[in-house]
Amino acid sequence: MRLFDVEGRRLYLTEEERRAFVLAAAKAPREVRTFCGVLHATGCRISEALALTPRQVDLSGRVIVFESLKKRRRGVFRAVPVPPALLDMLDMVHGVRQAQRRGRAKAPLWPWSRMTAYRRVQEVIAAAGIPDGPHACPKGLRHGFGVQAVSRGIALNMVQKWLGHAQLTTTAIYANAVGEEEQGIAARMW
């Protein structure tokens, strides 16, 4: 894994671009808004978000529980804390509480294909005015989550857990951020 492509172009969204993404998502249809909100707040992969069911939204624990789909075996889960406003939005749009009470908590929150989900995220990225480039994609949003977490002083082992990395060395790549993020990290030394 790396943060720059072979031509030296950034592969992650900056904090400012992530903010613009959230603002653009707020104007999208409700289902797109919740999907983008989950990607932004958790750093999950598209496939992990698409696999979410109401059962995996823990409203009282204020976490979303993801099955880590890149593991070699099924049944590896991780809980990622999320803002209460996102949980409220998931409940309102997808009827999470009602599905949990009525035993219908196994259906996916978003019945989309991976390609449809990708297109929806790309539409929000375009609406946010994020310039074209290798960073302007769902994976760039995931990498931006990691970079922002590290630049905000979140411990690498927490970022590792939230992103579902098997090795801390994979997560440590986010400490190699440059530009505004690196300036923020370096400013703590000054």
Tab-separated table of C-alpha atoms in Angstrom:
chain	number	residue	atom	x	y	z
A	1	MET	CA	0.000	0.000	0.000
A	2	ARG	CA	1.182	3.524	-0.743
A	3	LEU	CA	-0.030	7.132	-0.577
A	4	PHE	CA	1.364	8.238	-3.961
A	5	ASP	CA	1.135	6.681	-7.409
A	6	VAL	CA	4.121	6.003	-9.698
A	7	GLU	CA	3.958	9.605	-10.951
A	8	GLY	CA	4.015	11.046	-7.417
A	9	ARG	CA	0.329	12.010	-7.389
A	10	ARG	CA	-1.526	11.861	-4.065
A	11	LEU	CA	-3.845	8.862	-3.521
A	12	TYR	CA	-5.807	10.292	-0.571
A	13	LEU	CA	-8.314	13.066	0.014
A	14	THR	CA	-7.089	15.948	2.142
A	15	GLU	CA	-9.020	17.102	5.179
A	16	GLU	CA	-10.474	19.975	3.147
A	17	GLU	CA	-11.569	17.600	0.370
A	18	ARG	CA	-13.132	15.260	2.941
A	19	ARG	CA	-15.096	18.235	4.333
A	20	ALA	CA	-16.272	19.148	0.834
A	21	PHE	CA	-17.307	15.513	0.293
A	22	VAL	CA	-19.499	15.562	3.414
A	23	LEU	CA	-21.112	18.858	2.380
A	24	ALA	CA	-21.865	17.512	-1.104
A	25	ALA	CA	-23.224	14.248	0.330
A	26	ALA	CA	-25.631	16.264	2.497
A	27	LYS	CA	-27.345	17.404	-0.727
A	28	ALA	CA	-27.574	13.892	-2.213
A	29	PRO	CA	-30.565	11.538	-1.899
A	30	ARG	CA	-30.961	10.078	1.598
A	31	GLU	CA	-29.585	6.609	0.798
A	32	VAL	CA	-26.541	8.098	-0.906
A	33	ARG	CA	-26.079	10.478	2.039
A	34	THR	CA	-26.047	7.612	4.556
A	35	PHE	CA	-23.717	5.507	2.415
A	36	CYS	CA	-21.250	8.371	2.003
A	37	GLY	CA	-21.576	9.168	5.702
A	38	VAL	CA	-20.563	5.627	6.639
A	39	LEU	CA	-17.577	5.669	4.271
A	40	HIS	CA	-16.446	9.056	5.574
A	41	ALA	CA	-16.875	8.336	9.296
A	42	THR	CA	-15.395	4.833	9.316
A	43	GLY	CA	-12.860	4.553	6.501
A	44	CYS	CA	-14.458	1.252	5.483
A	45	ARG	CA	-14.225	-0.279	2.036
A	46	ILE	CA	-17.215	-0.042	-0.333
A	47	SER	CA	-17.758	-3.799	-0.118
A	48	GLU	CA	-17.755	-3.662	3.684
A	49	ALA	CA	-20.366	-0.891	3.690
A	50	LEU	CA	-22.520	-2.775	1.180
A	51	ALA	CA	-22.458	-5.838	3.446
A	52	LEU	CA	-23.861	-3.865	6.406
A	53	THR	CA	-27.199	-4.911	7.838
A	54	PRO	CA	-29.269	-3.317	10.619
A	55	ARG	CA	-27.908	-6.023	12.932
A	56	GLN	CA	-24.413	-4.543	12.613
A	57	VAL	CA	-25.479	-1.038	13.615
A	58	ASP	CA	-25.110	-0.934	17.399
A	59	LEU	CA	-27.139	2.125	18.365
A	60	SER	CA	-26.565	1.839	22.116
A	61	GLY	CA	-22.842	1.073	21.746
A	62	ARG	CA	-22.533	3.876	19.148
A	63	VAL	CA	-20.500	1.697	16.778
A	64	ILE	CA	-20.870	0.042	13.414
A	65	VAL	CA	-19.580	-3.523	13.304
A	66	PHE	CA	-17.928	-4.470	10.022
A	67	GLU	CA	-16.953	-7.889	8.823
A	68	SER	CA	-13.413	-7.510	7.512
A	69	LEU	CA	-13.811	-8.868	4.001
A	70	LYS	CA	-10.141	-8.902	3.040
A	71	LYS	CA	-9.262	-11.540	5.623
A	72	ARG	CA	-8.641	-15.094	4.492
A	73	ARG	CA	-11.549	-16.347	6.572
A	74	ARG	CA	-15.060	-15.187	7.355
A	75	GLY	CA	-16.210	-14.068	10.773
A	76	VAL	CA	-13.533	-11.453	11.515
A	77	PHE	CA	-15.319	-8.364	12.810
A	78	ARG	CA	-14.283	-4.915	13.973
A	79	ALA	CA	-16.308	-2.208	15.707
A	80	VAL	CA	-15.780	1.375	14.612
A	81	PRO	CA	-17.136	4.257	16.720
A	82	VAL	CA	-19.322	6.682	14.770
A	83	PRO	CA	-20.942	10.043	15.512
A	84	PRO	CA	-24.437	9.869	17.049
A	85	ALA	CA	-25.808	11.985	14.178
A	86	LEU	CA	-24.790	9.276	11.697
A	87	LEU	CA	-26.507	6.591	13.782
A	88	ASP	CA	-29.658	8.723	13.929
A	89	MET	CA	-29.564	9.198	10.167
A	90	LEU	CA	-29.100	5.446	9.582
A	91	ASP	CA	-32.055	4.731	11.852
A	92	MET	CA	-34.258	7.344	10.224
A	93	VAL	CA	-33.435	6.427	6.606
A	94	HIS	CA	-33.085	2.658	6.950
A	95	GLY	CA	-35.338	1.891	9.934
A	96	VAL	CA	-32.558	0.220	11.911
A	97	ARG	CA	-34.393	0.076	15.278
A	98	GLN	CA	-37.562	-1.234	13.732
A	99	ALA	CA	-35.692	-3.893	11.725
A	100	GLN	CA	-33.832	-5.002	14.863
A	101	ARG	CA	-37.070	-5.239	16.892
A	102	ARG	CA	-38.952	-7.147	14.237
A	103	GLY	CA	-36.210	-9.637	13.474
A	104	ARG	CA	-35.623	-8.291	9.957
A	105	ALA	CA	-32.082	-7.162	10.613
A	106	LYS	CA	-30.361	-9.385	8.018
A	107	ALA	CA	-31.164	-7.446	4.826
A	108	PRO	CA	-28.426	-5.114	3.549
A	109	LEU	CA	-28.922	-1.407	4.224
A	110	TRP	CA	-28.080	-0.620	0.591
A	111	PRO	CA	-29.262	-3.172	-1.982
A	112	TRP	CA	-26.800	-1.891	-4.572
A	113	SER	CA	-24.139	-3.553	-6.656
A	114	ARG	CA	-20.550	-2.566	-6.006
A	115	MET	CA	-20.513	-0.630	-9.294
A	116	THR	CA	-23.660	1.318	-8.398
A	117	ALA	CA	-22.140	2.234	-5.017
A	118	TYR	CA	-18.919	3.294	-6.736
A	119	ARG	CA	-20.851	5.515	-9.158
A	120	ARG	CA	-22.824	7.146	-6.318
A	121	VAL	CA	-19.612	7.999	-4.461
A	122	GLN	CA	-18.027	9.340	-7.661
A	123	GLU	CA	-21.086	11.567	-8.198
A	124	VAL	CA	-20.660	13.042	-4.718
A	125	ILE	CA	-16.915	13.521	-5.273
A	126	ALA	CA	-17.688	15.417	-8.497
A	127	ALA	CA	-20.391	17.499	-6.778
A	128	ALA	CA	-17.858	18.362	-4.062
A	129	GLY	CA	-15.599	19.936	-6.689
A	130	ILE	CA	-12.719	17.616	-5.882
A	131	PRO	CA	-10.327	17.799	-8.841
A	132	ASP	CA	-9.812	14.699	-10.971
A	133	GLY	CA	-6.892	12.521	-10.095
A	134	PRO	CA	-6.072	9.189	-8.529
A	135	HIS	CA	-7.150	10.505	-5.123
A	136	ALA	CA	-10.720	11.285	-6.266
A	137	CYS	CA	-12.207	7.854	-5.610
A	138	PRO	CA	-13.663	5.809	-2.736
A	139	LYS	CA	-10.244	4.388	-1.876
A	140	GLY	CA	-8.933	7.957	-1.696
A	141	LEU	CA	-11.635	8.610	0.888
A	142	ARG	CA	-10.456	5.570	2.902
A	143	HIS	CA	-6.833	6.701	2.691
A	144	GLY	CA	-7.912	10.225	3.662
A	145	PHE	CA	-9.556	8.793	6.775
A	146	GLY	CA	-6.258	7.138	7.748
A	147	VAL	CA	-4.179	10.244	7.045
A	148	GLN	CA	-6.572	12.490	8.959
A	149	ALA	CA	-6.697	10.114	11.933
A	150	VAL	CA	-2.901	10.012	12.181
A	151	SER	CA	-2.571	13.780	11.705
A	152	ARG	CA	-5.091	14.306	14.524
A	153	GLY	CA	-2.938	12.234	16.868
A	154	ILE	CA	-5.014	9.033	16.935
A	155	ALA	CA	-2.812	6.118	17.992
A	156	LEU	CA	-1.752	3.906	15.086
A	157	ASN	CA	-3.112	0.783	16.776
A	158	MET	CA	-6.594	2.392	16.921
A	159	VAL	CA	-6.409	3.383	13.254
A	160	GLN	CA	-5.256	-0.160	12.474
A	161	LYS	CA	-8.253	-1.593	14.300
A	162	TRP	CA	-10.757	0.779	12.687
A	163	LEU	CA	-9.445	0.131	9.164
A	164	GLY	CA	-9.131	-3.621	9.705
A	165	HIS	CA	-5.441	-3.899	8.855
A	166	ALA	CA	-3.747	-7.139	9.868
A	167	GLN	CA	-0.332	-5.500	10.217
A	168	LEU	CA	0.561	-2.239	11.943
A	169	THR	CA	3.134	-1.651	9.210
A	170	THR	CA	0.256	-1.282	6.735
A	171	THR	CA	-1.339	1.403	8.903
A	172	ALA	CA	1.989	3.168	9.462
A	173	ILE	CA	1.961	4.266	5.820
A	174	TYR	CA	-0.483	7.016	6.841
A	175	ALA	CA	2.236	8.599	8.920
A	176	ASN	CA	4.010	9.313	5.607
A	177	ALA	CA	1.496	12.013	4.631
A	178	VAL	CA	2.816	15.231	3.147
A	179	GLY	CA	1.514	18.702	2.447
A	180	GLU	CA	-0.995	20.192	4.871
A	181	GLU	CA	-1.187	16.950	6.866
A	182	GLU	CA	2.582	16.747	7.298
A	183	GLN	CA	2.681	20.412	8.239
A	184	GLY	CA	0.119	19.727	10.974
A	185	ILE	CA	2.133	16.817	12.312
A	186	ALA	CA	5.392	18.797	12.147
A	187	ALA	CA	3.754	21.792	13.870
A	188	ARG	CA	3.398	19.676	17.014
A	189	MET	CA	7.211	19.543	17.144
A	190	TRP	CA	7.655	23.300	16.776
